[in-house]
XYZ file of C-alpha atoms in Angstrom:
778
model
C -12.637 1.663 -9.111
C -12.197 -1.953 -8.230
C -14.619 -3.577 -10.592
C -14.636 -7.338 -10.425
C -14.847 -9.924 -13.141
C -18.295 -10.932 -14.393
C -19.335 -14.500 -13.807
C -22.457 -16.591 -13.505
C -23.085 -18.255 -10.169
C -25.303 -21.311 -9.827
C -26.573 -22.178 -6.383
C -27.418 -25.749 -5.579
C -29.511 -26.608 -2.555
C -29.818 -30.089 -1.118
C -32.354 -31.002 -3.787
C -31.627 -31.217 -7.531
C -33.468 -27.932 -7.919
C -31.126 -25.077 -8.981
C -31.255 -21.309 -8.699
C -29.181 -18.877 -10.757
C -27.732 -15.480 -10.065
C -26.924 -13.720 -13.320
C -24.531 -10.819 -13.913
C -22.811 -11.330 -10.612
C -19.314 -10.281 -9.709
C -17.058 -12.735 -7.977
C -14.332 -11.720 -5.606
C -12.443 -13.525 -2.928
C -12.547 -12.174 0.585
C -10.540 -13.657 3.430
C -12.118 -12.871 6.765
C -11.290 -14.015 10.273
C -8.613 -16.209 8.730
C -11.289 -17.855 6.583
C -11.860 -17.587 2.878
C -15.275 -16.807 1.585
C -16.539 -16.195 -1.886
C -18.984 -13.407 -2.410
C -20.957 -12.407 -5.449
C -21.169 -8.635 -5.825
C -24.157 -7.226 -7.665
C -23.352 -4.637 -10.305
C -25.842 -1.824 -10.078
C -25.586 -0.457 -6.552
C -26.921 2.992 -5.642
C -24.567 5.688 -4.428
C -24.704 8.909 -2.472
C -28.034 8.568 -0.733
C -29.159 7.653 2.742
C -30.381 4.283 1.440
C -26.852 3.162 0.547
C -25.871 2.811 4.175
C -25.155 -0.554 5.702
C -28.113 -0.253 8.069
C -30.351 2.095 6.109
C -31.187 4.164 9.211
C -29.300 7.317 8.257
C -31.007 10.643 8.812
C -29.990 14.210 7.948
C -28.786 14.567 11.542
C -27.054 11.233 12.034
C -28.291 7.679 12.414
C -31.099 5.907 14.224
C -29.160 2.667 14.178
C -27.314 1.375 17.242
C -26.424 -2.256 16.523
C -28.304 -5.289 15.289
C -28.860 -7.101 18.591
C -30.346 -4.153 20.453
C -33.482 -5.307 22.306
C -35.160 -1.898 21.874
C -34.539 -2.097 18.147
C -36.138 -5.542 17.957
C -39.095 -4.329 19.961
C -39.580 -1.450 17.540
C -39.631 -4.011 14.728
C -42.282 -6.060 16.549
C -39.821 -8.922 17.124
C -38.675 -10.772 20.229
C -34.875 -10.755 20.222
C -34.663 -13.628 22.733
C -35.988 -15.970 20.057
C -32.935 -15.418 17.871
C -29.863 -17.315 19.161
C -27.568 -15.300 16.880
C -28.183 -12.387 19.257
C -27.101 -14.371 22.316
C -23.831 -12.694 23.333
C -22.838 -15.652 25.491
C -22.354 -17.825 22.405
C -19.165 -17.918 20.299
C -19.162 -15.927 17.075
C -19.048 -18.994 14.842
C -22.117 -20.474 16.578
C -24.029 -17.218 16.281
C -23.105 -16.766 12.632
C -24.088 -20.354 11.818
C -27.455 -19.922 13.509
C -28.180 -16.774 11.537
C -27.405 -18.448 8.220
C -29.390 -21.583 9.083
C -32.508 -19.469 9.650
C -32.378 -18.038 6.114
C -34.133 -19.472 3.096
C -32.127 -19.995 -0.095
C -33.631 -16.914 -1.696
C -32.729 -14.852 1.377
C -29.163 -16.160 1.270
C -28.871 -15.108 -2.360
C -29.776 -11.547 -1.398
C -26.837 -11.397 1.034
C -24.204 -12.358 -1.566
C -23.627 -9.002 -3.204
C -21.471 -6.191 -1.859
C -24.903 -4.815 -0.926
C -26.347 -7.346 1.535
C -30.087 -6.836 1.392
C -30.868 -7.997 4.916
C -33.658 -10.272 6.178
C -36.458 -8.216 7.780
C -38.233 -11.199 9.343
C -35.005 -11.957 11.294
C -34.372 -8.329 12.188
C -31.237 -8.364 10.000
C -30.673 -4.981 8.339
C -28.962 -4.407 5.027
C -25.230 -3.820 4.917
C -22.973 -2.313 2.243
C -19.510 -3.914 2.158
C -17.794 -1.603 -0.297
C -15.988 1.389 1.154
C -12.452 2.631 0.502
C -9.823 4.147 2.797
C -6.586 4.219 0.837
C -5.293 7.453 2.394
C -8.368 8.743 4.175
C -12.049 7.891 4.117
C -12.951 7.957 0.426
C -16.155 8.730 -1.429
C -15.402 5.851 -3.814
C -17.762 2.953 -3.167
C -21.442 3.056 -2.192
C -20.767 2.419 1.494
C -19.651 5.981 2.182
C -20.930 9.430 1.294
C -20.474 13.067 2.286
C -23.187 15.664 2.845
C -23.940 18.695 4.996
C -23.562 16.700 8.203
C -20.192 15.217 7.243
C -18.878 17.388 4.423
C -15.302 16.093 4.454
C -12.649 13.850 5.939
C -8.895 14.218 6.344
C -7.079 13.551 3.072
C -3.606 12.264 3.851
C -0.817 12.085 1.272
C -1.181 9.340 -1.294
C 0.456 6.048 -0.339
C 3.530 6.483 -2.540
C 4.250 9.759 -0.708
C 3.731 8.404 2.803
C 5.857 5.386 1.865
C 8.756 7.752 1.143
C 8.897 8.577 4.852
C 10.146 5.039 5.583
C 8.469 5.494 8.953
C 6.533 2.487 10.234
C 5.030 4.329 13.191
C 3.717 7.080 10.880
C 2.021 4.485 8.657
C 0.270 2.938 11.624
C -0.703 6.323 13.061
C -2.278 7.356 9.755
C -4.240 4.086 9.774
C -5.464 4.822 13.289
C -6.594 8.320 12.308
C -8.383 7.057 9.201
C -10.194 4.321 11.134
C -11.239 6.798 13.816
C -12.837 9.007 11.174
C -14.378 5.954 9.495
C -15.860 4.754 12.764
C -17.168 8.258 13.510
C -18.799 8.425 10.086
C -20.326 4.991 10.681
C -21.875 6.266 13.917
C -23.318 9.170 11.935
C -24.709 6.871 9.242
C -22.312 8.049 6.534
C -19.963 5.072 6.223
C -19.634 1.341 6.673
C -17.116 -0.718 8.607
C -15.394 -2.629 5.784
C -12.724 -0.904 3.685
C -11.074 -2.299 0.565
C -7.659 -0.828 1.290
C -4.628 -0.851 1.074
C -3.243 -1.608 -2.382
C -0.017 -3.567 -1.806
C 1.041 -4.562 -5.299
C 4.764 -4.117 -5.932
C 5.603 -1.527 -8.602
C 7.507 -3.719 -11.043
C 7.451 -1.158 -13.865
C 7.691 2.633 -13.383
C 5.046 3.192 -16.042
C 2.272 1.563 -14.006
C -0.589 4.015 -13.503
C -1.476 2.799 -10.000
C 1.986 3.407 -8.531
C 0.311 6.350 -6.793
C -1.617 3.892 -4.584
C 1.250 1.648 -3.565
C 4.272 1.742 -1.216
C 6.801 1.254 -4.027
C 9.036 -1.350 -5.625
C 10.532 -3.263 -2.705
C 8.395 -6.208 -1.506
C 9.728 -6.016 2.062
C 8.968 -2.290 2.375
C 5.557 -2.832 0.787
C 4.866 -5.643 3.262
C 5.908 -3.515 6.235
C 3.664 -0.706 5.050
C 0.791 -3.180 4.692
C 1.247 -4.658 8.158
C 1.442 -1.254 9.851
C -1.387 0.447 7.982
C -3.637 -2.584 8.478
C -2.832 -2.666 12.190
C -3.691 1.025 12.378
C -7.021 0.460 10.681
C -8.060 -2.742 12.423
C -6.561 -2.995 15.903
C -8.790 -2.297 18.866
C -6.573 -1.039 21.650
C -5.807 -3.785 24.142
C -6.795 -6.654 21.845
C -3.796 -6.734 19.519
C -2.606 -10.077 20.927
C -5.996 -11.726 21.182
C -5.617 -15.516 21.484
C -8.484 -16.426 19.152
C -7.840 -14.409 16.007
C -11.191 -15.456 14.578
C -12.989 -13.482 17.280
C -10.498 -10.641 17.745
C -12.432 -7.332 17.732
C -11.904 -5.047 14.755
C -12.074 -1.261 14.675
C -12.736 -1.484 10.940
C -12.019 -4.292 8.504
C -9.109 -3.832 6.109
C -8.486 -5.521 2.759
C -5.055 -6.066 1.183
C -5.352 -6.088 -2.594
C -4.869 -7.136 -5.435
C -3.765 -10.747 -5.087
C -1.547 -11.242 -7.167
C 0.960 -10.256 -9.885
C -1.205 -7.308 -10.905
C 0.606 -4.274 -12.277
C -0.647 -3.707 -15.809
C -3.801 -1.605 -16.183
C -4.016 -0.231 -19.692
C -0.818 -0.167 -21.695
C -0.925 0.218 -25.469
C -4.355 -1.398 -25.618
C -3.537 -4.266 -23.243
C -6.034 -4.077 -20.384
C -6.014 -5.703 -16.980
C -9.262 -7.639 -17.327
C -7.912 -9.721 -20.218
C -4.196 -9.611 -19.442
C -2.471 -12.925 -18.783
C 0.622 -12.299 -16.660
C 3.218 -14.950 -17.479
C 5.074 -15.183 -14.193
C 7.843 -17.521 -13.069
C 7.151 -19.176 -9.731
C 10.453 -17.766 -8.495
C 9.173 -14.216 -9.046
C 5.806 -15.058 -7.499
C 7.388 -16.213 -4.248
C 10.122 -13.613 -4.091
C 8.282 -10.478 -5.197
C 4.567 -10.658 -5.941
C 3.376 -12.740 -2.989
C 5.635 -11.540 -0.195
C 3.693 -8.381 0.718
C 0.497 -10.422 0.998
C 2.222 -12.977 3.204
C 3.380 -10.157 5.493
C -0.064 -8.550 5.411
C -1.572 -11.800 6.683
C 1.134 -12.961 9.092
C 2.177 -9.584 10.542
C -0.900 -7.450 9.908
C -3.577 -10.085 10.623
C -5.655 -8.543 7.852
C -9.287 -9.630 7.748
C -9.653 -9.570 3.965
C -7.730 -10.176 0.758
C -9.040 -9.177 -2.654
C -7.923 -11.130 -5.697
C -6.877 -9.299 -8.858
C -8.352 -8.731 -12.304
C -5.745 -10.511 -14.368
C -4.863 -14.078 -15.115
C -1.578 -15.572 -13.983
C -0.187 -18.180 -16.332
C -3.585 -18.676 -17.897
C -5.642 -18.983 -14.707
C -7.826 -16.150 -13.327
C -6.397 -15.259 -9.926
C -9.872 -15.390 -8.404
C -10.177 -19.038 -9.430
C -6.651 -20.319 -8.870
C -6.693 -23.207 -6.360
C -2.956 -22.960 -5.794
C -3.038 -19.260 -4.908
C -6.251 -19.467 -2.915
C -5.872 -22.864 -1.241
C -2.270 -23.955 -1.100
C -0.524 -20.597 -0.684
C -3.059 -18.775 1.475
C -4.346 -21.642 3.595
C -1.598 -24.216 3.882
C 1.601 -22.232 3.354
C 0.507 -19.162 5.323
C -1.807 -21.019 7.677
C -4.858 -18.999 6.725
C -7.833 -21.315 7.213
C -10.132 -21.151 4.235
C -11.534 -22.947 1.254
C -12.130 -22.700 -2.465
C -14.637 -24.914 -3.725
C -13.412 -26.281 -7.047
C -16.878 -25.955 -8.564
C -16.543 -22.180 -8.453
C -14.227 -22.490 -11.426
C -17.028 -24.325 -13.240
C -19.574 -21.663 -12.314
C -21.293 -23.809 -9.694
C -21.518 -23.501 -5.913
C -23.555 -25.736 -3.621
C -25.769 -24.172 -0.999
C -23.572 -25.626 1.735
C -20.656 -23.608 0.399
C -22.785 -20.477 0.339
C -23.604 -21.176 3.987
C -19.912 -21.272 4.847
C -19.310 -18.066 2.915
C -22.118 -16.213 4.641
C -20.999 -17.520 8.016
C -17.609 -15.920 7.503
C -19.195 -12.671 6.398
C -21.169 -12.470 9.613
C -18.204 -13.433 11.775
C -16.451 -10.331 10.448
C -19.494 -8.178 11.204
C -19.649 -9.663 14.707
C -15.986 -8.783 15.224
C -16.732 -5.257 14.041
C -19.511 -4.759 16.560
C -22.211 -4.527 13.910
C -24.307 -6.937 15.966
C -23.290 -5.980 19.514
C -21.571 -2.605 19.300
C -18.116 -1.705 20.607
C -18.674 0.712 23.522
C -15.309 2.461 23.286
C -16.208 3.768 19.820
C -19.820 4.758 20.499
C -18.933 8.361 21.379
C -17.045 9.044 18.149
C -18.757 11.659 16.031
C -18.343 14.811 14.002
C -15.718 16.228 16.363
C -13.421 13.315 15.460
C -13.509 14.002 11.710
C -11.118 16.619 10.326
C -9.844 17.210 13.854
C -6.876 19.525 14.335
C -4.802 16.500 15.313
C -5.586 14.648 12.084
C -5.087 17.667 9.855
C -1.692 18.302 11.450
C -0.838 14.631 10.962
C -1.598 15.044 7.245
C 0.828 17.964 7.122
C 3.490 15.992 9.008
C 3.077 12.989 6.709
C 3.542 15.214 3.658
C 6.696 16.731 5.166
C 8.132 13.338 6.072
C 7.441 12.047 2.571
C 9.114 14.957 0.783
C 12.409 13.949 -0.830
C 15.274 16.382 -1.404
C 16.839 15.317 -4.703
C 19.291 18.167 -5.321
C 20.736 20.987 -3.247
C 23.673 22.754 -4.861
C 25.761 24.874 -2.479
C 22.987 24.804 0.113
C 20.537 26.686 -2.076
C 17.866 25.289 0.215
C 16.431 26.251 2.541
C 15.644 29.736 1.319
C 16.146 32.547 3.811
C 12.794 34.245 4.436
C 14.624 37.351 5.659
C 16.368 37.784 2.302
C 13.701 36.593 -0.124
C 11.037 39.273 -0.529
C 9.603 38.456 -3.957
C 8.773 35.038 -5.370
C 7.941 33.862 -8.860
C 5.710 30.811 -8.388
C 5.366 29.050 -11.701
C 4.046 25.863 -13.195
C 0.956 23.707 -13.775
C 0.992 22.439 -10.176
C 1.732 25.784 -8.506
C -1.922 26.225 -7.589
C -2.705 22.506 -7.329
C -5.867 21.406 -5.529
C -7.402 18.083 -6.590
C -4.071 16.919 -7.989
C -2.569 16.881 -4.487
C -5.058 14.351 -3.121
C -4.753 11.836 -5.959
C -7.271 9.045 -6.425
C -9.479 7.079 -4.027
C -9.771 10.367 -2.172
C -12.722 11.720 -0.276
C -13.627 15.359 0.186
C -10.676 17.044 1.936
C -11.146 19.160 5.055
C -9.366 22.171 3.571
C -6.796 22.161 0.798
C -3.830 24.501 1.064
C -2.173 24.911 -2.324
C 1.544 25.569 -2.831
C 0.636 29.061 -4.039
C -1.372 29.786 -0.893
C 1.355 28.551 1.412
C 4.228 30.290 -0.381
C 2.343 33.577 -0.397
C 2.977 33.826 3.349
C 6.708 34.265 2.666
C 6.726 37.216 0.321
C 5.140 38.992 -2.607
C 4.202 36.328 -5.150
C 3.968 36.642 -8.915
C 2.106 33.546 -10.122
C 2.319 32.333 -13.700
C 0.929 28.986 -14.738
C 3.425 28.447 -17.581
C 1.231 25.745 -19.150
C -2.444 25.885 -20.017
C -2.982 22.364 -18.681
C -0.928 19.479 -17.282
C -0.035 17.993 -20.648
C 1.361 21.408 -21.640
C 0.545 21.041 -25.325
C 1.633 24.549 -26.291
C 4.329 27.007 -25.250
C 2.311 30.224 -25.378
C 2.466 30.806 -21.620
C 6.182 30.236 -21.153
C 7.306 33.804 -21.933
C 5.195 35.453 -19.185
C 6.669 32.917 -16.741
C 10.178 33.879 -17.860
C 9.382 37.549 -17.285
C 8.227 36.797 -13.749
C 11.422 34.854 -12.993
C 13.589 37.703 -14.285
C 12.295 40.013 -11.540
C 11.913 37.700 -8.548
C 14.342 37.160 -5.686
C 13.646 33.424 -6.017
C 11.750 31.245 -8.489
C 9.811 28.148 -7.514
C 8.616 25.919 -10.357
C 5.973 23.342 -9.433
C 5.648 20.836 -12.263
C 5.155 17.121 -12.890
C 2.232 14.885 -13.821
C -1.222 14.026 -12.487
C -4.112 11.576 -12.876
C -4.566 12.576 -16.511
C -1.202 10.922 -17.181
C -0.794 8.177 -14.540
C -3.820 6.604 -12.895
C -5.888 3.465 -12.522
C -6.646 2.192 -16.054
C -3.981 4.548 -17.436
C -0.371 3.406 -17.664
C 2.324 5.676 -19.049
C 4.131 5.231 -22.358
C 7.281 7.045 -21.251
C 9.109 8.518 -18.267
C 9.272 12.105 -19.484
C 7.613 15.298 -18.367
C 4.670 15.936 -20.698
C 4.557 18.377 -23.573
C 6.458 21.630 -23.154
C 7.101 21.246 -19.415
C 10.793 20.532 -19.941
C 11.099 23.629 -22.131
C 9.218 25.672 -19.522
C 11.615 24.607 -16.766
C 14.732 25.214 -18.852
C 13.715 28.630 -20.124
C 12.451 29.895 -16.792
C 15.635 28.711 -15.072
C 17.771 30.459 -17.671
C 15.828 33.690 -17.240
C 15.690 33.657 -13.423
C 17.456 36.372 -11.465
C 17.650 34.461 -8.198
C 17.830 30.839 -7.068
C 15.550 28.349 -8.813
C 13.776 25.537 -6.984
C 11.984 22.760 -8.876
C 9.182 20.906 -7.066
C 7.816 17.773 -8.720
C 4.486 15.997 -8.367
C 4.403 12.371 -9.517
C 4.122 8.795 -8.331
C 6.330 7.008 -10.854
C 9.796 8.306 -11.608
C 10.578 11.017 -14.154
C 13.699 11.453 -16.242
C 14.691 14.927 -15.123
C 18.374 14.493 -15.932
C 18.259 17.886 -17.668
C 17.282 19.576 -14.371
C 19.635 17.487 -12.263
C 22.529 18.711 -14.439
C 21.311 22.296 -14.879
C 23.499 24.606 -12.794
C 20.797 27.290 -12.687
C 18.462 24.916 -10.814
C 19.809 24.901 -7.280
C 17.311 22.619 -5.581
C 14.894 19.856 -6.555
C 12.160 18.433 -4.325
C 9.858 15.485 -4.995
C 6.519 15.910 -3.235
C 4.659 12.919 -4.679
C 0.973 13.752 -4.289
C 1.106 15.288 -0.822
C -2.523 15.431 0.303
C -4.653 18.333 1.456
C -1.862 20.071 3.403
C 0.743 19.493 0.711
C 1.152 23.186 0.005
C 2.087 23.895 3.626
C 4.504 20.961 3.683
C 6.258 22.188 0.535
C 6.595 25.713 1.929
C 7.814 24.329 5.284
C 10.623 22.488 3.507
C 11.574 25.259 1.086
C 11.895 27.856 3.834
C 13.548 25.589 6.402
C 10.763 25.059 8.910
C 11.239 21.372 8.228
C 14.385 19.473 7.269
C 13.486 16.875 4.611
C 14.412 13.256 5.255
C 12.296 11.251 2.825
C 13.687 8.607 0.475
C 12.486 7.536 -2.952
C 10.405 4.346 -2.735
C 11.026 3.777 -6.458
C 14.018 3.829 -8.775
C 13.931 6.842 -11.098
C 15.056 5.446 -14.420
C 16.386 7.243 -17.445
C 13.826 7.647 -20.231
C 15.622 5.053 -22.334
C 14.597 2.353 -19.845
C 11.035 2.443 -21.173
C 12.378 1.732 -24.673
C 14.311 -1.331 -23.530
C 11.408 -3.621 -22.674
C 7.623 -3.808 -22.864
C 5.593 -3.244 -19.738
C 4.117 -6.719 -20.201
C 7.443 -8.505 -19.744
C 6.916 -9.897 -16.251
C 10.353 -11.292 -15.234
C 12.164 -9.321 -12.552
C 15.543 -10.662 -13.648
C 17.165 -9.543 -16.902
C 16.074 -11.469 -19.995
C 19.413 -11.706 -21.775
C 18.022 -13.442 -24.834
C 15.794 -10.440 -25.564
C 18.122 -7.760 -24.253
C 15.683 -6.804 -21.491
C 17.203 -5.245 -18.358
C 16.270 -6.255 -14.813
C 13.519 -4.585 -12.854
C 13.644 -2.702 -9.552
C 16.865 -1.953 -7.710
C 17.145 -5.652 -6.794
C 17.860 -6.737 -10.360
C 18.783 -3.606 -12.335
C 22.412 -2.494 -12.276
C 22.382 0.157 -14.994
C 22.569 3.917 -14.671
C 19.627 5.810 -13.159
C 18.514 9.376 -12.653
C 18.107 8.654 -8.930
C 18.378 5.243 -7.257
C 15.906 3.582 -4.925
C 16.018 5.047 -1.378
C 17.812 8.198 -2.539
C 17.278 11.356 -0.541
C 19.286 14.277 0.843
C 19.052 16.427 3.983
C 19.903 19.982 5.029
C 22.350 18.470 7.496
C 24.941 15.684 7.351
C 24.991 12.336 9.159
C 27.869 9.993 9.950
C 27.438 6.281 10.714
C 29.566 4.179 13.041
C 29.103 0.446 13.509
C 29.176 -0.076 17.271
C 28.605 -3.819 17.483
C 27.709 -6.683 15.167
C 27.362 -10.447 15.099
C 29.414 -11.552 12.093
C 28.673 -15.270 11.917
C 26.014 -17.823 12.689
C 26.558 -21.544 13.082
C 23.597 -23.836 12.461
C 23.689 -27.500 13.402
C 21.496 -29.637 11.170
C 19.433 -32.516 12.503
C 18.836 -35.737 10.622
C 15.747 -34.321 8.908
C 17.533 -31.231 7.589
C 19.491 -31.723 4.405
C 21.881 -29.733 2.283
C 20.318 -28.284 -0.834
C 22.145 -27.560 -4.066
C 21.868 -24.119 -5.632
C 23.428 -22.965 -8.868
C 26.779 -21.210 -8.775
C 28.761 -19.733 -11.625
C 31.290 -22.143 -13.126
C 34.316 -20.323 -11.736
C 32.927 -20.138 -8.190
C 33.964 -22.277 -5.259
C 30.875 -24.116 -4.046
C 30.564 -24.691 -0.281
C 30.259 -28.323 0.917
C 26.691 -27.610 2.051
C 25.517 -24.890 -0.367
C 22.160 -24.178 1.299
C 19.278 -25.518 3.370
C 15.616 -25.074 2.539
C 14.018 -22.630 4.958
C 10.867 -24.760 5.212
C 13.028 -27.398 6.928
C 14.463 -24.993 9.510
C 13.093 -23.510 12.724
C 14.751 -20.175 11.856
C 15.407 -18.886 15.358
C 18.857 -17.443 14.598
C 19.255 -13.653 14.710
C 21.584 -11.006 13.326
C 22.227 -8.306 15.936
C 24.034 -5.062 15.277
C 23.999 -1.449 16.404
C 24.744 1.689 14.414
C 25.451 5.096 15.863
C 24.016 7.893 13.731
C 25.627 11.260 14.398
C 24.314 14.576 13.104
C 27.475 16.513 12.245
C 25.660 19.473 10.706
C 24.025 22.528 12.218
C 20.358 21.582 11.721
C 18.141 19.059 13.482
C 17.029 16.340 11.119
C 15.714 12.844 10.546
C 17.763 10.110 8.931
C 16.441 6.933 7.339
C 18.797 4.053 8.079
C 18.227 1.414 5.390
C 19.798 -2.025 5.784
C 20.394 -4.390 2.876
C 21.791 -7.882 2.545
C 23.858 -9.167 -0.363
C 24.075 -12.915 -1.046
C 27.361 -14.840 -1.244
C 29.350 -14.236 -4.433
C 28.814 -16.608 -7.302
C 25.162 -17.635 -6.839
C 23.458 -17.587 -10.235
C 20.568 -15.203 -11.007
C 19.923 -13.957 -7.508
C 19.240 -10.401 -6.350
C 21.960 -7.767 -6.248
C 20.801 -6.704 -2.793
C 17.552 -6.597 -0.835
C 16.146 -4.398 1.936
C 15.982 -6.329 5.214
C 15.303 -3.494 7.664
C 14.943 0.255 8.042
C 14.367 2.832 10.749
C 13.747 6.563 10.634
C 15.421 8.370 13.515
C 15.427 12.007 14.597
C 18.840 13.358 15.616
C 19.345 16.936 16.847
C 22.225 18.978 15.479
C 25.465 17.834 17.063
C 23.748 14.860 18.673
C 23.809 11.134 18.032
C 21.490 8.168 18.354
C 22.184 4.451 18.543
C 19.973 2.404 16.261
C 19.669 -1.302 17.016
C 18.639 -3.970 14.533
C 17.682 -7.553 15.452
C 16.960 -9.416 12.223
C 15.926 -12.980 11.578
C 18.657 -14.849 9.692
C 16.264 -16.790 7.436
C 14.142 -13.779 6.488
C 17.109 -11.480 5.983
C 19.565 -13.719 4.154
C 17.211 -15.914 2.179
C 17.479 -16.512 -1.542
C 14.621 -17.760 -3.724
C 16.086 -20.167 -6.244
C 14.938 -21.057 -9.755
C 12.665 -23.773 -8.374
C 10.968 -21.171 -6.148
C 12.349 -22.649 -2.933
C 13.317 -20.180 -0.224
C 16.770 -21.275 0.910
C 19.429 -20.051 3.296
C 22.800 -20.172 1.493
C 25.949 -20.894 3.440
C 29.059 -18.766 3.075
C 29.750 -15.076 3.235
C 26.757 -12.763 3.103
C 27.197 -8.995 3.358
C 25.167 -6.567 5.423
C 25.145 -3.099 3.858
C 23.959 -0.013 5.713
C 22.791 2.876 3.583
C 24.392 3.461 0.214
C 27.449 1.352 1.114
C 28.237 3.713 3.985
C 29.043 0.722 6.184
C 29.189 -2.976 5.361
C 30.248 -6.077 7.246
C 30.234 -9.802 6.512
C 27.989 -12.403 8.082
C 29.117 -15.999 7.579
C 26.560 -18.789 7.666
C 27.954 -22.224 8.495
C 26.115 -25.563 8.514
C 27.270 -28.728 10.229
C 25.737 -32.120 10.879
């Protein structure tokens, strides 16, 4: 869970008199484009009616409507007209200020935790801020609970799995479904309106335990996921382009976390709470901060959570550069950090500002006034057929076909009558829904789903996930000897990779490798290997094993994962997912410690680069790898191959480092901060399905910088689209990309610059490439 660092908060009122709040938890929350600092009390109750934001939950629903309901005030013996904060004709900031001004200091203190205690004399009910919705409404956090009235919610695939779809519209649609269920549960008194999701930290190291929660290793892809999922959670239909973002209605409030440079949890005794990430500013700008910038600028997120760790000696939750300069000035997010917070002191006036921003968010959410279009949501909108089918579709779209020798897959249901279903994940239940999960509507295991296709002989092969003995391998071999086809479902789970649990290696645990090898050798018919994991696994032995005809990666596929796996294996669905992470060879983990933060190679220590952007060694499977049951051809139909930019007198050439043997352009680069960046790259690609099966293709576009620039990326994703193309058909895919965003380089001094010269646009795995020349003139 997202525990937050312990601190002591001193509150100063206008007089010298001082009050203290001990054992408080500080976290930074950016709401309505404002920063506020909230102290979160430790010991909050969970799983009872009293944990609800309004405290009016009943076994049959909720007695609460919204704060400023005149009937509610009458029932409390109060006259609502005497409270200006309930005057709907006033702006939100005026109403929020009035509410805070009416509180005493002691009352304000009680509103600073994640459990706001309310002010009865003002008719203000309590509210619980902490709920989670990483891939469905979760039971983590005291703001949400399940019971007989609401026993479950739709559990979508974990984020790493949905990210593999490379489908922006799917990400947003999942967010919309999750927020609908959240809002329905709120109406029924079982959930709040504020959700501390998504996790948008870039996976710098494949051993990180929380890779399961994230969209992968590319900062652009992570940022696009963030923007789309946040929009799905937050946007109220028809208000997406609201002029005043500080009063734009919210369906629920989303939180992008953990800001920033957080990707070490517990590795060889080094834990996140005390870890000091030594990060170059170049890497901060280029990798660690970019998803958060996109979350704010494109997603209009209403909250950012800071991280556990220090960065270069400073706790991220008390870093004035990260919280003031970067968030407020660079990204134009209006907020404040009071410097005294770092000293453990906050004046009452600053608490007033913080509380004001809290209540502006609740006003936007309809906590005070309601949002009529959501008032009818209820039990029928939770675990609906539409949402459950969406969970199945998301799992299918996120499935990645890694190997398919001689079209082993899909299996022919008319020919396959008996199946050996083997492995520690063959009958997976909880493992499929990962962490930060709620109670799923109805789990369908791989074993259940595969049983519909023939007579199944199930053997677990390993006593538990870590497979610490080989006693169950022989019965699995016997089953494979007799079956028409053998399906092995193996991998890892939360006992091996999870929050507070980083991996030591990239191997399958225990005797799993031996299980797979021996069962494959014994099998009579085709062998299919299905893998559960978030981080990559070195399965080179299976990739090169001729007896294993097909390999699928399913990630952690959610409550309908079993159906999705069976759909793919038997051809009801043609897989089109792509790996959101590089799958390294096991030796990679021996080359550098997890705590080495640089993305670029560290030549002096012999450390390789990290992520596909900076690593050029051999891999098991590269980033964005994925096969299909059909074949696609690409044709470049049109492209703009140059852009000429005339500089004004305030725009100056900027020197960047080139290798000694390189020819340096007269104007090597221009800082992007000095440009208006209106130039576009336009091109169109025709994708033709030349096979005999309908299928979806992910078109990934990269840019490569001009040759000779020192220590820059090898390539970077600048765009992607997932398109469905029927067999024999074709589809034209158009890209319009901003020149600055797509061709930028972050130099050693952490400046984002646009280099002149010959850039290269690469489509797919070098299927098509074409040059784009950038020219500057005075």
